[in-house]
Tab-separated table of C-alpha atoms (C1' of nucleotides) in Angstrom:
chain	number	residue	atom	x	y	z
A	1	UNK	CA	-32.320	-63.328	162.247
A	2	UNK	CA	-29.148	-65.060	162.745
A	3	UNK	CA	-26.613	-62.997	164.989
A	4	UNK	CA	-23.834	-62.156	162.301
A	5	UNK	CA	-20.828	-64.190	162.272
A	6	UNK	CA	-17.494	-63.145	164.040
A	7	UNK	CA	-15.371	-64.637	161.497
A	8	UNK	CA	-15.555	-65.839	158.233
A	9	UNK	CA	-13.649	-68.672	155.763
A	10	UNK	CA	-12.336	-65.561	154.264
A	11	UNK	CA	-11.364	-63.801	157.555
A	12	UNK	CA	-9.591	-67.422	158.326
A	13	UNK	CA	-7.815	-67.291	155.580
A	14	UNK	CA	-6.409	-63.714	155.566
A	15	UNK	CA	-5.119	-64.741	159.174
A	16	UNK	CA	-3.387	-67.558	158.230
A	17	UNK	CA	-1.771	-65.573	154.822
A	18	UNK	CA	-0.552	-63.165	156.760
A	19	UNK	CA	0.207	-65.393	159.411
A	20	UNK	CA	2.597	-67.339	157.581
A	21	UNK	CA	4.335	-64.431	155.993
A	22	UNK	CA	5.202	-63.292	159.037
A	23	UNK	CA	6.302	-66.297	160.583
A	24	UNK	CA	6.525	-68.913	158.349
A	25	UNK	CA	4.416	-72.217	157.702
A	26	UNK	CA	5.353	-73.901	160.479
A	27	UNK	CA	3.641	-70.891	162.921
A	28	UNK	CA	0.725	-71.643	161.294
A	29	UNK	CA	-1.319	-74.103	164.305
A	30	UNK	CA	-5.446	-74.291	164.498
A	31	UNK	CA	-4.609	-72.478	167.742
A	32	UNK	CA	-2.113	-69.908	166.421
A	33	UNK	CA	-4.831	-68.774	163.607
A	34	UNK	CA	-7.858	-68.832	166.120
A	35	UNK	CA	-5.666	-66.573	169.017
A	36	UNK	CA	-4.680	-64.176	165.738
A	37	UNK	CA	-8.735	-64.025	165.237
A	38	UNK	CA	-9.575	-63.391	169.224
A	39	UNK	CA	-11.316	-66.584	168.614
A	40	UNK	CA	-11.686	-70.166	170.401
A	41	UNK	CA	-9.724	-72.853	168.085
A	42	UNK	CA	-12.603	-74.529	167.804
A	43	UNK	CA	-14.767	-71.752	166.276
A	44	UNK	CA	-12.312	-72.512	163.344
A	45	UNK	CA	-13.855	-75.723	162.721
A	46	UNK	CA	-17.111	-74.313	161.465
A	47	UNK	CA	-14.929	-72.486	158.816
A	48	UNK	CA	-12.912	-75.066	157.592
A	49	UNK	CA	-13.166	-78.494	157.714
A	50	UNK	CA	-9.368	-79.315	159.291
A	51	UNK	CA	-6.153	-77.915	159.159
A	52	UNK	CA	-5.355	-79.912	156.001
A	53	UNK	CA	-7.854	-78.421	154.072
A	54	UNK	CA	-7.098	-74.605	155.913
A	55	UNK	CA	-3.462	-75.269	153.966
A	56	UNK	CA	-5.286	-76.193	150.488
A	57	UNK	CA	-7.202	-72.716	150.846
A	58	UNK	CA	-4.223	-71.031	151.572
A	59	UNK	CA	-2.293	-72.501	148.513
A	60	UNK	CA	-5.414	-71.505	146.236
A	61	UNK	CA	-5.455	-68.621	147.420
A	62	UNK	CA	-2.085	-67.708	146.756
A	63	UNK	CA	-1.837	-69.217	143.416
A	64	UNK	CA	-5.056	-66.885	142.804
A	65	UNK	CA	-3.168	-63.961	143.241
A	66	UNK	CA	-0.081	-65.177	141.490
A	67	UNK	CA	0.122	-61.806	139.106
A	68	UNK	CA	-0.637	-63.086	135.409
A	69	UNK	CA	1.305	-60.954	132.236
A	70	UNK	CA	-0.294	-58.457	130.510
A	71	UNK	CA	-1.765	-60.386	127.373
A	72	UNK	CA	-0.418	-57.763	125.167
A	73	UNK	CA	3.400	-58.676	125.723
A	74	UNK	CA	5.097	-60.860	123.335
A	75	UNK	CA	4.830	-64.127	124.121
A	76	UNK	CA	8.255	-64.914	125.505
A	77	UNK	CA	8.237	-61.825	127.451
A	78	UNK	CA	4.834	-63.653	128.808
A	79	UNK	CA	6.275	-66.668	129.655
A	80	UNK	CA	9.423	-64.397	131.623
A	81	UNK	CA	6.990	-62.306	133.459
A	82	UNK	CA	5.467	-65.496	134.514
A	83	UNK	CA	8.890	-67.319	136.028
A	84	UNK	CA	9.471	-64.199	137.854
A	85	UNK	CA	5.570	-63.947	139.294
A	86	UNK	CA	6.053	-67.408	140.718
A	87	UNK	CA	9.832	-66.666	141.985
A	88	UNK	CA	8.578	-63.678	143.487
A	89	UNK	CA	5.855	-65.389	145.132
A	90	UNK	CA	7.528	-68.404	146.309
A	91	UNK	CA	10.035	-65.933	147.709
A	92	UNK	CA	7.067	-64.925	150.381
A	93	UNK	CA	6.261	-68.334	151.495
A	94	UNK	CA	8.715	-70.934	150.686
A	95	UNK	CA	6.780	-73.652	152.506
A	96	UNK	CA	2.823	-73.151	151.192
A	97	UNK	CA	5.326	-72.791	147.555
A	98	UNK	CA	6.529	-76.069	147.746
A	99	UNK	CA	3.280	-77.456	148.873
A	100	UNK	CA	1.744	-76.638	145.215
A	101	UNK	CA	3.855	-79.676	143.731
A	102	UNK	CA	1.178	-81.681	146.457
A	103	UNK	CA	-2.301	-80.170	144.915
A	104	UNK	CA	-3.762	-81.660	141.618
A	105	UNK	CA	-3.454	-79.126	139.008
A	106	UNK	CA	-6.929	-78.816	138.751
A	107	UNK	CA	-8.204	-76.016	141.018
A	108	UNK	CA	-9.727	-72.964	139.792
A	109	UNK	CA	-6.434	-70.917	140.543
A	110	UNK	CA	-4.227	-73.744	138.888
A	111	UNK	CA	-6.496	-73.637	136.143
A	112	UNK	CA	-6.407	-69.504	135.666
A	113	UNK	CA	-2.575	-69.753	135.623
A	114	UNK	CA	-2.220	-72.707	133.419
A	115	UNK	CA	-4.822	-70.603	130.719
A	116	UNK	CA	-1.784	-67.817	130.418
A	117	UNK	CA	0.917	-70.056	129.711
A	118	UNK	CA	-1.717	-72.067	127.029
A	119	UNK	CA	-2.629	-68.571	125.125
A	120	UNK	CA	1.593	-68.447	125.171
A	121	UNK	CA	2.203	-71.395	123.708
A	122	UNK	CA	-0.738	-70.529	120.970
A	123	UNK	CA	1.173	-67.743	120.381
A	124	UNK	CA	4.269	-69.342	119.368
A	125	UNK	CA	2.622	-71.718	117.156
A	126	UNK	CA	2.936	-74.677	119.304
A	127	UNK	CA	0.422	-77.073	117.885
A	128	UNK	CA	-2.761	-77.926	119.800
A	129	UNK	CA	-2.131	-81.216	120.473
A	130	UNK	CA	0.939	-80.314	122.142
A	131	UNK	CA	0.582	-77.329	124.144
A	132	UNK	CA	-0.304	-79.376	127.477
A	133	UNK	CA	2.346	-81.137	127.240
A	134	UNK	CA	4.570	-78.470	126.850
A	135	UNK	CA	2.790	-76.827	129.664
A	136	UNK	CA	3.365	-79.465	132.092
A	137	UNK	CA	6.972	-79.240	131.412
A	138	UNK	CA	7.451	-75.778	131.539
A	139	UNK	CA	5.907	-75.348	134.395
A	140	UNK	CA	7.083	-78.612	136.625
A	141	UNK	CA	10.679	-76.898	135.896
A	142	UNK	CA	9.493	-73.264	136.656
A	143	UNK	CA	7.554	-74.666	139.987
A	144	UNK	CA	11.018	-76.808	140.354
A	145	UNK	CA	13.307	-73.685	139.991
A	146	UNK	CA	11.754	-71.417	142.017
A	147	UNK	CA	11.002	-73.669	144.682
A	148	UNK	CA	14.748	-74.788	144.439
A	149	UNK	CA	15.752	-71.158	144.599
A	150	UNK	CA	13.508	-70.239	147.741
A	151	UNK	CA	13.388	-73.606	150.064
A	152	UNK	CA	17.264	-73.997	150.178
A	153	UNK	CA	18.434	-76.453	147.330
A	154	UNK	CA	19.997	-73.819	145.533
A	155	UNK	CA	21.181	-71.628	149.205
A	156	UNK	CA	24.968	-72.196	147.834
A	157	UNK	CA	24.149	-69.802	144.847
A	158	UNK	CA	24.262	-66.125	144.509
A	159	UNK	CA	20.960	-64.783	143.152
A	160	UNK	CA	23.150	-63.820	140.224
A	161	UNK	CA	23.767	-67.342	138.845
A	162	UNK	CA	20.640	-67.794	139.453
A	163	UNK	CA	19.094	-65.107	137.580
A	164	UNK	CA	21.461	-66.218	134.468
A	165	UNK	CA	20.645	-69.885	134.958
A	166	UNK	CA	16.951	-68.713	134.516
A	167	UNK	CA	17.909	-66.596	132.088
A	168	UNK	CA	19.832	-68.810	129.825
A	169	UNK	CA	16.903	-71.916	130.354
A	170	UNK	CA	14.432	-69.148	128.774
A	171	UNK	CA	16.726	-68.106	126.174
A	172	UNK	CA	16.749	-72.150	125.354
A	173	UNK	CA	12.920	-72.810	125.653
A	174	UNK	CA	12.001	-69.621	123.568
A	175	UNK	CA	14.180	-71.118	120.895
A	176	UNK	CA	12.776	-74.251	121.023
A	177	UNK	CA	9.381	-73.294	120.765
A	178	UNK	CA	10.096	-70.917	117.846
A	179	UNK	CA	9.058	-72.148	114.719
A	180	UNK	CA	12.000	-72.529	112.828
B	1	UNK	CA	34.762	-100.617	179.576
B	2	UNK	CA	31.324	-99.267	177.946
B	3	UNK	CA	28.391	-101.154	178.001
B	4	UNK	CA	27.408	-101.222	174.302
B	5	UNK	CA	24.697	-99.153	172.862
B	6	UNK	CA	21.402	-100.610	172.482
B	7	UNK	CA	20.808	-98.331	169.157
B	8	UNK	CA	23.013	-96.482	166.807
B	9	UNK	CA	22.218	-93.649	164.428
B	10	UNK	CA	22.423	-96.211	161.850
B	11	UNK	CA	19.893	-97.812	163.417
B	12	UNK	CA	18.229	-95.181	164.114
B	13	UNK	CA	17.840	-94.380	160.671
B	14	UNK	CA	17.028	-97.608	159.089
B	15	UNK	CA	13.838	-97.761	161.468
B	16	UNK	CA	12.537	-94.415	160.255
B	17	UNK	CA	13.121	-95.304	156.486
B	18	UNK	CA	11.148	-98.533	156.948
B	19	UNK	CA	8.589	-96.699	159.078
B	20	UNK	CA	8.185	-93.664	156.444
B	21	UNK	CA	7.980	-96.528	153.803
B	22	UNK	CA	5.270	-98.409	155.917
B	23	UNK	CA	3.364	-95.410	156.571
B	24	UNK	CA	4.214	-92.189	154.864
B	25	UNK	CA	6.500	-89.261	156.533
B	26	UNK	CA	3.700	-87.940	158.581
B	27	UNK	CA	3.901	-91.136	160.620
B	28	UNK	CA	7.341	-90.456	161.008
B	29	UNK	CA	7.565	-89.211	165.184
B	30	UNK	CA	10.428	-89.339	167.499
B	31	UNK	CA	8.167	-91.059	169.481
B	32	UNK	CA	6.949	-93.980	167.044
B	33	UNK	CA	10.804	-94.533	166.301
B	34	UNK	CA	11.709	-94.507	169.376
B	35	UNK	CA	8.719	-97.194	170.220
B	36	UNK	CA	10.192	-99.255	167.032
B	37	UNK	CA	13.564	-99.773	168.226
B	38	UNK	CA	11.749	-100.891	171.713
B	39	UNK	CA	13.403	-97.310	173.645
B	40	UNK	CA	12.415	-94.787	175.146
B	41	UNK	CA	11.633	-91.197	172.588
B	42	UNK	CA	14.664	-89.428	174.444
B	43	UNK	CA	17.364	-92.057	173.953
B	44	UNK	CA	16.809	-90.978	170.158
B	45	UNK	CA	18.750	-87.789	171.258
B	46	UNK	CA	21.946	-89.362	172.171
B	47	UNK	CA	22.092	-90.488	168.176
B	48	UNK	CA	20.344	-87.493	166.583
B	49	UNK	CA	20.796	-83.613	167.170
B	50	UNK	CA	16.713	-83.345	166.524
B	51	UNK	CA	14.132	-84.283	164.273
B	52	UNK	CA	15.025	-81.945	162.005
B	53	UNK	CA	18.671	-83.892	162.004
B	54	UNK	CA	16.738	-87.437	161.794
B	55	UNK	CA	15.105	-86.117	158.737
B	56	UNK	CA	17.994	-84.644	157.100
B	57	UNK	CA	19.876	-87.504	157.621
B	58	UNK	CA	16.650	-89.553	155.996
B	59	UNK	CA	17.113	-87.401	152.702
B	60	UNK	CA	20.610	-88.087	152.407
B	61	UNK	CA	20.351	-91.716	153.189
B	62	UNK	CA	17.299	-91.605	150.570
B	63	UNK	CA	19.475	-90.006	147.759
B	64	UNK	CA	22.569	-91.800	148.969
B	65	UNK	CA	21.135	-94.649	148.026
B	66	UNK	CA	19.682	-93.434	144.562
B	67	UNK	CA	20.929	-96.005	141.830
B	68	UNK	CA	23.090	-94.328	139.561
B	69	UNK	CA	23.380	-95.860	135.714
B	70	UNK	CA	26.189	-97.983	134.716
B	71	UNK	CA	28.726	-95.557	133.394
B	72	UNK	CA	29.676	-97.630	130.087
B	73	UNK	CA	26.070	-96.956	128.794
B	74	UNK	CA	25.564	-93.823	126.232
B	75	UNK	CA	25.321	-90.928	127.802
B	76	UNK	CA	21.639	-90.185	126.790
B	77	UNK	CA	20.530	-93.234	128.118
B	78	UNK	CA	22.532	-92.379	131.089
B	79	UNK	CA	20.687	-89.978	131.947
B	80	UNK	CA	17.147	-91.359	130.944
B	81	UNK	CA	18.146	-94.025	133.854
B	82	UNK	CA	19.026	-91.546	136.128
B	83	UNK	CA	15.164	-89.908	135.640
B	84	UNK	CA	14.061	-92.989	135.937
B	85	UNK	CA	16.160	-93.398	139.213
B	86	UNK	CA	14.417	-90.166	140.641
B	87	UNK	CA	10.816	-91.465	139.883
B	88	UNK	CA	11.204	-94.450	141.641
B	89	UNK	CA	12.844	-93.082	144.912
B	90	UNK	CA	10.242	-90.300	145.082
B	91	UNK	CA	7.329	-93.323	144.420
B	92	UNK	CA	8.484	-95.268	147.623
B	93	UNK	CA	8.992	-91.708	149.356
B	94	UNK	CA	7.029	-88.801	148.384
B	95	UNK	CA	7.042	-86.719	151.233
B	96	UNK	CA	10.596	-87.079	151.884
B	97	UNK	CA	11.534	-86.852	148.186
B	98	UNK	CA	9.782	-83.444	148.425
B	99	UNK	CA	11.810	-82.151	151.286
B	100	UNK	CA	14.888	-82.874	148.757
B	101	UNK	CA	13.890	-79.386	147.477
B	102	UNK	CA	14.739	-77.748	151.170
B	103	UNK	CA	18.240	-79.290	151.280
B	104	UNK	CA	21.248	-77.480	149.850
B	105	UNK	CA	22.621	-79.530	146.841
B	106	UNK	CA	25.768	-79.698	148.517
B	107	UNK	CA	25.899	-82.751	150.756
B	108	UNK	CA	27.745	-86.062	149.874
B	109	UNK	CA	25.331	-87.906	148.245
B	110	UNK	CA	24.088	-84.861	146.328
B	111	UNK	CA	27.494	-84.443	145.279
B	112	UNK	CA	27.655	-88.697	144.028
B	113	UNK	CA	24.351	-87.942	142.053
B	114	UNK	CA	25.552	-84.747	140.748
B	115	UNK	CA	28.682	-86.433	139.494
B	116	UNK	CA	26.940	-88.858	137.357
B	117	UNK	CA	25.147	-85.839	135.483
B	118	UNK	CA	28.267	-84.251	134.846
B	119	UNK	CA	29.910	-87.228	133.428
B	120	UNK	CA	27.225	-87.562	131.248
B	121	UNK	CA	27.218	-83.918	130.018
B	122	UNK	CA	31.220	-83.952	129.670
B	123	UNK	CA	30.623	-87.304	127.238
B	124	UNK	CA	27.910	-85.121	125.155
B	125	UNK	CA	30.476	-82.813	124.841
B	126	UNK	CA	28.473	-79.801	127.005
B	127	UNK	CA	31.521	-77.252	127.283
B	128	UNK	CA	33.227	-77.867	130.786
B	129	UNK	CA	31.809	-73.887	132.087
B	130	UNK	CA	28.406	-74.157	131.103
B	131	UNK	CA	28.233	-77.768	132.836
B	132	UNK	CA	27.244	-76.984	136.029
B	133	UNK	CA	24.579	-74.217	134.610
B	134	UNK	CA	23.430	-77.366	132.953
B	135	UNK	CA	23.077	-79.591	135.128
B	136	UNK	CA	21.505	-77.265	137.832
B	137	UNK	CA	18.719	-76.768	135.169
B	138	UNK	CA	18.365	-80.708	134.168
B	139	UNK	CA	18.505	-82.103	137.698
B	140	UNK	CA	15.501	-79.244	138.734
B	141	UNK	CA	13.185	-80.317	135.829
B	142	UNK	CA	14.010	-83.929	137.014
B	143	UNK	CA	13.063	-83.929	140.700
B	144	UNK	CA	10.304	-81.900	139.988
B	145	UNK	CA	9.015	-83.970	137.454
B	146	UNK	CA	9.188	-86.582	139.652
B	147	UNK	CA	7.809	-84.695	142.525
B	148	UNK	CA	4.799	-83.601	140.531
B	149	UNK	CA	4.046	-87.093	139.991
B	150	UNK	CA	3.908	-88.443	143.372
B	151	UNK	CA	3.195	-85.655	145.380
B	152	UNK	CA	-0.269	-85.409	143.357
B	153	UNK	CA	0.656	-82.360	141.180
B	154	UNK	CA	-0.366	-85.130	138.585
B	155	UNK	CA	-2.654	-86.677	140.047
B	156	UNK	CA	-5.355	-86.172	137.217
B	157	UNK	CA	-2.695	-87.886	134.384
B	158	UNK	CA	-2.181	-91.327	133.449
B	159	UNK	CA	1.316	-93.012	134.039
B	160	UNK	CA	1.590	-93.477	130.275
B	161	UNK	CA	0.892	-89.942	129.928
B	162	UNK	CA	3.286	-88.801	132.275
B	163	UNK	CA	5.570	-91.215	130.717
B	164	UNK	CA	5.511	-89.496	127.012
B	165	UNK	CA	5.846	-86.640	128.466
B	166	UNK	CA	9.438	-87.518	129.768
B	167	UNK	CA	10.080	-88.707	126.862
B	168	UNK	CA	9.162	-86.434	124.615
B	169	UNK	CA	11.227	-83.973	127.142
B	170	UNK	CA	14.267	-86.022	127.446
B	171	UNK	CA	14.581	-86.536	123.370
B	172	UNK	CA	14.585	-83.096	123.271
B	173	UNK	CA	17.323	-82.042	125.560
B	174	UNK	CA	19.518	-85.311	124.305
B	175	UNK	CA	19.116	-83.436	121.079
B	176	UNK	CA	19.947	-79.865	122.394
B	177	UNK	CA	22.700	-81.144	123.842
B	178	UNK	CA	24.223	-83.203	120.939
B	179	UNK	CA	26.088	-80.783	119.392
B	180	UNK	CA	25.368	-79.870	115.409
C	1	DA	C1'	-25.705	-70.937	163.047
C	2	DC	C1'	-21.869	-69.983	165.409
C	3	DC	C1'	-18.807	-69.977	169.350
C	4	DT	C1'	-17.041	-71.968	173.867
C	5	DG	C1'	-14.940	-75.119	177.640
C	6	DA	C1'	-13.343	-79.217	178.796
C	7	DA	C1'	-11.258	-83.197	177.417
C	8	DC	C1'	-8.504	-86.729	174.649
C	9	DA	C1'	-4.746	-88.412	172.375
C	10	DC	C1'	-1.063	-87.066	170.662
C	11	DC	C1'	3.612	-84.129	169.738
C	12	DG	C1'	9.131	-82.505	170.476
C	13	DT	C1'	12.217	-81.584	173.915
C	14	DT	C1'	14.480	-80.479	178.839
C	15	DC	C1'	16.214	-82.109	182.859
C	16	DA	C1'	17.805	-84.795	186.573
C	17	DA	C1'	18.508	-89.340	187.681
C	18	DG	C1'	20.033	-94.028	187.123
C	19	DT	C1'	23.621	-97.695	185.493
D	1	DA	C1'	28.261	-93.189	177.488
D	2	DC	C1'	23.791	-94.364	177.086
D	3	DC	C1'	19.063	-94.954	178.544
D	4	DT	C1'	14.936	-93.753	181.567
D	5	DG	C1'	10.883	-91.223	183.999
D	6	DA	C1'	8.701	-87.321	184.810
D	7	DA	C1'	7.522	-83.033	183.250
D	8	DC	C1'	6.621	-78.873	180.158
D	9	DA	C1'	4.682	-76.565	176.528
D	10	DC	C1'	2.684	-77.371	172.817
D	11	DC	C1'	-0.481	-79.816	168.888
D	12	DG	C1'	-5.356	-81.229	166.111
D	13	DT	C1'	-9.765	-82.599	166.975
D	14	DT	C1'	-14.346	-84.462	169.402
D	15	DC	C1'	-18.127	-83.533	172.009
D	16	DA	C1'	-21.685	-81.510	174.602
D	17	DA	C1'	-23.180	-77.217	175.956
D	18	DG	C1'	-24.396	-72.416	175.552
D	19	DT	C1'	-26.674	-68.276	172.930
DNA sequence: ACCTGAACACCGTTCAAGT
DNA sequence: ACCTGAACACCGTTCAAGT
């Protein structure tokens, strides 16, 4: 039998998550990981294939656990909950955040999120034909915002502008979506 | 009297534009500039606080140099140019384009671009308070938009896709701006 | 199959020294 | 004032070796 592994791709990755919450992005080295495991750096390398892919885990993995809305919820109220899910999580790592305009939108995480803003958009009575479209808009500007809010482009302004800035953008979109 | 500098910040700066244009940020070192300009990596210090500094002076040199639409042309249009502007500079630079997200929007040349959206908003009669609100909101659907694109958000849609989808977006902020 | 040790080719940055 | 040489404390990654 195989002696039992002292780390796994999961155990890598929980290291590096909470690695980089702690210290930010830029604390996250092969090296750093692997000392915060009690492991070589190169006993890494049978976990992941380099450090670029270690940083596409970790961005899956936190879009995976973006929380979704309760399907239940109006749809607007949906499509709110969801802004402040990806605020909220940008908030906690402003780096991997902005890194998610870098990954296709195609992962299984991407994917999960993107179904909740499609049922959304059903909801309203956006036609078929147009709800990816509509999704791609919404959320490059709801990826844009919050990263905007949380890497520094928007560091001049009190939460509270922000807040009505997101706010008012909602109040907009929700209008336009609603069948007149 | 002095002897005169070999380098200057200036051109300092031009030779890590060319180089990041040549080979993408990540090729960007103080070392390979340093090796471009035929001098030493520490004489880069007597011209630049750090890297960090060489790089924020990169963005603003980047955006600073952002064309910026004739202002006799109608406003929409005016603003289509100035997308249009965005997708280009973020094309040639991706990885730089991206860090435009970390910078506050508060630097000279943010300031020249920022100008040129609130001229535009002003001539579609946008009421002078909620201008700023507005153009917070347009400019961070823009540069993400345009990050999304060429940071590989994207990646998996055609350029004329991507290219009805601004359009489809912009006609319909011209026409929630244009008032009733 | 999984981890290690040593090594390679890089980094950014400091410091004291030269001119 | 500006540039250099040597050095320090890091990187990611390869390779051959151990168990």
């Amino acid at each position: 039998v195989p002696r039992q592994a002292r780390i796994s791709r999961d155990a890598v990755l929980d290291a590096t998550l909470s690695l980089a919450e702690e210290s930010g992005l830029e604390a996250v080295s092969m090296r750093a990981v692997a000392s915060r495991l009690g492991v070589t750096p190169m006993a890494l390398y049978h976990h992941v294939h380099d450090k670029e892919d270690l940083l596409d885990a970790l961005i899956e993995r936190l879009l995976g656990e973006l929380p979704l809305p309760d399907p239940s919820l109006p749809w607007p109220e949906r499509l709110r909950a969801l802004a402040a899910s990806l605020r909220e999580t940008a908030g906690r790592h402003p780096d991997a955040f902005l890194m998610l305009l870098r990954r296709p939108a195609t992962t299984p995480a991407a994917l999960r999120a993107r179904e909740a803003v499609y049922a959304a958009l059903n909801d309203a009575g956006v036609p078929d034909t147009l709800v990816p479209r509509v999704e791609r808009l919404l959320s490059t500007f709801m990826i844009g915002f919050a990263a905007s809010e949380t890497s520094g482009r928007f560091a001049a302004h009190d939460r509270a502008v922000l807040d009505d800035d997101l706010e008012w953008a909602q109040s907009l979109i929700a209008h336009a979506l609603t069948p007149d």
